[in-house]
Amino acid sequence: MIGGSGHVGARAARALRRLHPDLPIAIAGRDARRAAAVAAEVGGPTTATTADVGRGDLGLERGASFSAVVTLVKDEASNAVKRAQADGVPHIAFSDFVSEIGPLVAHHVARPTRAPILLLGHTLGGAATLAALHLAQDLRSVDAIAIGCVVDADDRGGPASQADFERNEQIGQAALVLQDGRWTWARGDAATRRFADAEGVEQVGHALPLMDVVSLAAATDALSIRVDMAARDASTRGAGHATDLVVEVSGRLDDGTAARLRYDIVDADSYARLSAYGAAIATERLLGLEGGPPVGPGLYHPESLIDPARAVARLEELGARVRRTRS
Ligand SMILES: NC(=O)c1ccc[n+]([C@@H]2O[C@H](COP(=O)([O-])OP(=O)(O)OC[C@H]3O[C@@H](n4cnc5c(N)ncnc54)[C@H](OP(=O)(O)O)[C@@H]3O)[C@@H](O)[C@H]2O)c1
């Protein structure tokens, strides 16, 4: 796990260890002491190693071999995906906005039979997309999907997360949304949406260019799809509501009546933890430890590999609080 010592990484390693007590995990980052401290805390067969995605050889020891390359930091020079392809092992790309996946797609196109590559720059590591698709299964047709994520105003993730958000601002801060069947880069007022959080309090969200929109547009016939993130003052929310994921899917039931189905998925920790659960669920699936055999070479989204019902059940098992409603 490159970036395994970060906010998301340490939580993902802990979640994986809970799910798979015997799975060998290597925690990697530039700072060896930090990686070793996380490895000790994760326990079981966990080791620590230095790695730097800025280096062609990732700075790994010569001859080191791994069964997957889970990259929980931006792979700016594509060195991690190249290593996964060279070794023929699964790769998770966790840090790419929807506007940034070109290089990953090109690596797959150039060597399509080398390795499975999972694009996982989705809201909370795919949790939102999988929850939306679980709701969509109960509808005959889907009209609109709206994902809202509410976090504490001071929850900015680690330095790597902050760098990614700053990069998004530099490239214009627009967010890809599907609106009335057309792809639009939303800015300004169009990038703002009000929605109720899990406690019923209205929040003001801003659209983000996360991968859910393209996954859900390909998986459903929805004409409107967007992802918005809202920051709230922690003193205004109830205990245990550090991160609220709100997933709303509207459409028609089998009998033709209009319905809006909603999941509220709530966690008491920073948004790194639900994201880490998503990464852990994806990792166990790629390795064939849960939900099917090991995944062969290909380019994947979370919904191409993970059964939505299983994902929601796994999130609950890991400790997320899940509520489903219909209006
Ligand atoms: N898809 C999602 O749901 C989702 C959700 C949250 C975050 N993210 C993304 O996940 C990433 C991690 O976020 P975070 O909040 O956990 O950040 P973080 O706390 O800063 O963690 C970054 C991790 O990567 C390591 N790292 C940094 N630069 C590195 C390099 N050049 N080579 C190898 N390792 C390096 C860090 O250790 P050292 O400093 O010791 O190298 C640390 O372990 C970010 O890219 C963020 O945008 C995605």
PDB file of C-alpha atoms and ligand atoms in Angstrom, residues 2-10 27-32 34-35 51-54 71-74 93-97 120-126 156-162 164-165 167 210 271-272 274-276, ligand 1:
ATOM      1  CA  ILE A   2       1.872   3.061  -1.261  1.00  0.00           C
ATOM      2  CA  GLY A   3       0.652   5.908   0.940  1.00  0.00           C
ATOM      3  CA  GLY A   4      -0.283   3.297   3.525  1.00  0.00           C
ATOM      4  CA  SER A   5       0.988   5.561   6.292  1.00  0.00           C
ATOM      5  CA  GLY A   6      -1.343   8.453   5.370  1.00  0.00           C
ATOM      6  CA  HIS A   7      -4.777   9.470   6.675  1.00  0.00           C
ATOM      7  CA  VAL A   8      -6.570   7.132   4.285  1.00  0.00           C
ATOM      8  CA  GLY A   9      -3.791   4.552   4.017  1.00  0.00           C
ATOM      9  CA  ALA A  10      -3.447   3.767   7.716  1.00  0.00           C
ATOM     10  CA  ILE A  27       2.994  -0.172   4.290  1.00  0.00           C
ATOM     11  CA  ALA A  28       4.994   2.119   2.026  1.00  0.00           C
ATOM     12  CA  GLY A  29       5.828   5.812   2.012  1.00  0.00           C
ATOM     13  CA  ARG A  30       8.851   8.061   1.781  1.00  0.00           C
ATOM     14  CA  ASP A  31       9.238   8.284   5.562  1.00  0.00           C
ATOM     15  CA  ALA A  32      10.330   4.844   6.766  1.00  0.00           C
ATOM     16  CA  ARG A  34       6.163   6.673   9.832  1.00  0.00           C
ATOM     17  CA  ALA A  35       5.497   3.566   7.728  1.00  0.00           C
ATOM     18  CA  ALA A  51       8.680   3.943  -1.554  1.00  0.00           C
ATOM     19  CA  ASP A  52       8.516   7.096  -3.647  1.00  0.00           C
ATOM     20  CA  VAL A  53       6.142   7.309  -6.606  1.00  0.00           C
ATOM     21  CA  GLY A  54       8.431   9.990  -8.011  1.00  0.00           C
ATOM     22  CA  THR A  71      -1.661   3.481  -4.545  1.00  0.00           C
ATOM     23  CA  LEU A  72      -3.232   5.847  -2.026  1.00  0.00           C
ATOM     24  CA  VAL A  73      -1.374   8.938  -3.233  1.00  0.00           C
ATOM     25  CA  LYS A  74      -1.311  10.680  -6.626  1.00  0.00           C
ATOM     26  CA  ALA A  93      -5.545   4.310  -8.656  1.00  0.00           C
ATOM     27  CA  PHE A  94      -7.249   6.283  -5.896  1.00  0.00           C
ATOM     28  CA  SER A  95      -6.283   9.887  -6.499  1.00  0.00           C
ATOM     29  CA  ASP A  96      -7.326  10.863 -10.015  1.00  0.00           C
ATOM     30  CA  PHE A  97     -10.113  13.302 -10.751  1.00  0.00           C
ATOM     31  CA  LEU A 120     -11.083   4.416  -7.869  1.00  0.00           C
ATOM     32  CA  GLY A 121     -11.090   8.201  -7.805  1.00  0.00           C
ATOM     33  CA  HIS A 122     -14.712   7.903  -6.723  1.00  0.00           C
ATOM     34  CA  THR A 123     -16.426   9.502  -3.728  1.00  0.00           C
ATOM     35  CA  LEU A 124     -15.329   7.669  -0.572  1.00  0.00           C
ATOM     36  CA  GLY A 125     -13.477   4.958  -2.459  1.00  0.00           C
ATOM     37  CA  GLY A 126     -16.498   3.843  -4.481  1.00  0.00           C
ATOM     38  CA  ARG A 156      -9.152  18.590   4.820  1.00  0.00           C
ATOM     39  CA  GLY A 157      -7.505  15.169   4.765  1.00  0.00           C
ATOM     40  CA  GLY A 158      -3.724  14.835   4.795  1.00  0.00           C
ATOM     41  CA  PRO A 159      -1.177  16.893   2.814  1.00  0.00           C
ATOM     42  CA  ALA A 160      -1.643  14.627  -0.233  1.00  0.00           C
ATOM     43  CA  SER A 161      -5.416  15.266  -0.243  1.00  0.00           C
ATOM     44  CA  GLN A 162      -4.851  18.991   0.131  1.00  0.00           C
ATOM     45  CA  ASP A 164      -4.985  17.209  -4.950  1.00  0.00           C
ATOM     46  CA  PHE A 165      -7.677  19.773  -4.107  1.00  0.00           C
ATOM     47  CA  ARG A 167      -4.403  21.078  -8.178  1.00  0.00           C
ATOM     48  CA  LEU A 210     -15.109  12.739  -9.033  1.00  0.00           C
ATOM     49  CA  TYR A 271     -13.892  11.240   5.601  1.00  0.00           C
ATOM     50  CA  ALA A 272     -10.606   9.347   5.322  1.00  0.00           C
ATOM     51  CA  LEU A 274     -15.158   5.761   4.801  1.00  0.00           C
ATOM     52  CA  SER A 275     -12.735   6.300   1.893  1.00  0.00           C
ATOM     53  CA  ALA A 276     -10.413   3.727   3.458  1.00  0.00           C
TER      54      ALA A 276
HETATM   55  N1  LIG B   1     -10.975   8.244  -3.857  1.00  0.00           N
HETATM   56  C1  LIG B   1     -11.249   8.634  -2.631  1.00  0.00           C
HETATM   57  O1  LIG B   1     -12.276   8.307  -2.073  1.00  0.00           O
HETATM   58  C2  LIG B   1     -10.280   9.467  -1.861  1.00  0.00           C
HETATM   59  C3  LIG B   1     -10.657   9.913  -0.591  1.00  0.00           C
HETATM   60  C4  LIG B   1      -9.735  10.585   0.180  1.00  0.00           C
HETATM   61  C5  LIG B   1      -8.466  10.852  -0.332  1.00  0.00           C
HETATM   62  N2  LIG B   1      -8.156  10.436  -1.585  1.00  0.00           N
HETATM   63  C6  LIG B   1      -6.802  10.626  -2.101  1.00  0.00           C
HETATM   64  O2  LIG B   1      -5.970   9.732  -1.361  1.00  0.00           O
HETATM   65  C7  LIG B   1      -4.662  10.300  -1.265  1.00  0.00           C
HETATM   66  C8  LIG B   1      -4.187  10.249   0.174  1.00  0.00           C
HETATM   67  O3  LIG B   1      -4.907  11.160   0.950  1.00  0.00           O
HETATM   68  P1  LIG B   1      -4.560  11.339   2.504  1.00  0.00           P
HETATM   69  O4  LIG B   1      -5.556  12.304   3.045  1.00  0.00           O
HETATM   70  O5  LIG B   1      -4.419  10.003   3.128  1.00  0.00           O
HETATM   71  O6  LIG B   1      -3.133  12.035   2.413  1.00  0.00           O
HETATM   72  P2  LIG B   1      -1.890  11.924   3.421  1.00  0.00           P
HETATM   73  O7  LIG B   1      -2.350  11.763   4.820  1.00  0.00           O
HETATM   74  O8  LIG B   1      -1.001  13.090   3.086  1.00  0.00           O
HETATM   75  O9  LIG B   1      -1.179  10.577   3.016  1.00  0.00           O
HETATM   76  C9  LIG B   1      -0.314  10.486   1.917  1.00  0.00           C
HETATM   77  C10 LIG B   1       0.449   9.186   2.011  1.00  0.00           C
HETATM   78  O10 LIG B   1       1.236   9.032   0.842  1.00  0.00           O
HETATM   79  C11 LIG B   1       2.621   9.008   1.182  1.00  0.00           C
HETATM   80  N3  LIG B   1       3.309   9.751   0.140  1.00  0.00           N
HETATM   81  C12 LIG B   1       3.290  11.082  -0.115  1.00  0.00           C
HETATM   82  N4  LIG B   1       4.059  11.362  -1.178  1.00  0.00           N
HETATM   83  C13 LIG B   1       4.576  10.192  -1.600  1.00  0.00           C
HETATM   84  C14 LIG B   1       5.454   9.822  -2.644  1.00  0.00           C
HETATM   85  N5  LIG B   1       5.993  10.727  -3.480  1.00  0.00           N
HETATM   86  N6  LIG B   1       5.759   8.519  -2.802  1.00  0.00           N
HETATM   87  C15 LIG B   1       5.249   7.568  -1.974  1.00  0.00           C
HETATM   88  N7  LIG B   1       4.418   7.859  -0.943  1.00  0.00           N
HETATM   89  C16 LIG B   1       4.099   9.160  -0.774  1.00  0.00           C
HETATM   90  C17 LIG B   1       2.704   9.647   2.566  1.00  0.00           C
HETATM   91  O11 LIG B   1       3.821   9.181   3.304  1.00  0.00           O
HETATM   92  P3  LIG B   1       5.244   9.964   3.190  1.00  0.00           P
HETATM   93  O12 LIG B   1       4.946  11.412   3.379  1.00  0.00           O
HETATM   94  O13 LIG B   1       6.058   9.322   4.266  1.00  0.00           O
HETATM   95  O14 LIG B   1       5.776   9.665   1.822  1.00  0.00           O
HETATM   96  C18 LIG B   1       1.402   9.121   3.170  1.00  0.00           C
HETATM   97  O15 LIG B   1       1.556   7.773   3.553  1.00  0.00           O
HETATM   98  C19 LIG B   1      -4.759  11.677  -1.874  1.00  0.00           C
HETATM   99  O16 LIG B   1      -4.266  11.613  -3.202  1.00  0.00           O
HETATM  100  C20 LIG B   1      -6.241  11.990  -1.860  1.00  0.00           C
HETATM  101  O17 LIG B   1      -6.654  12.899  -2.859  1.00  0.00           O
HETATM  102  C21 LIG B   1      -9.037   9.753  -2.359  1.00  0.00           C
END
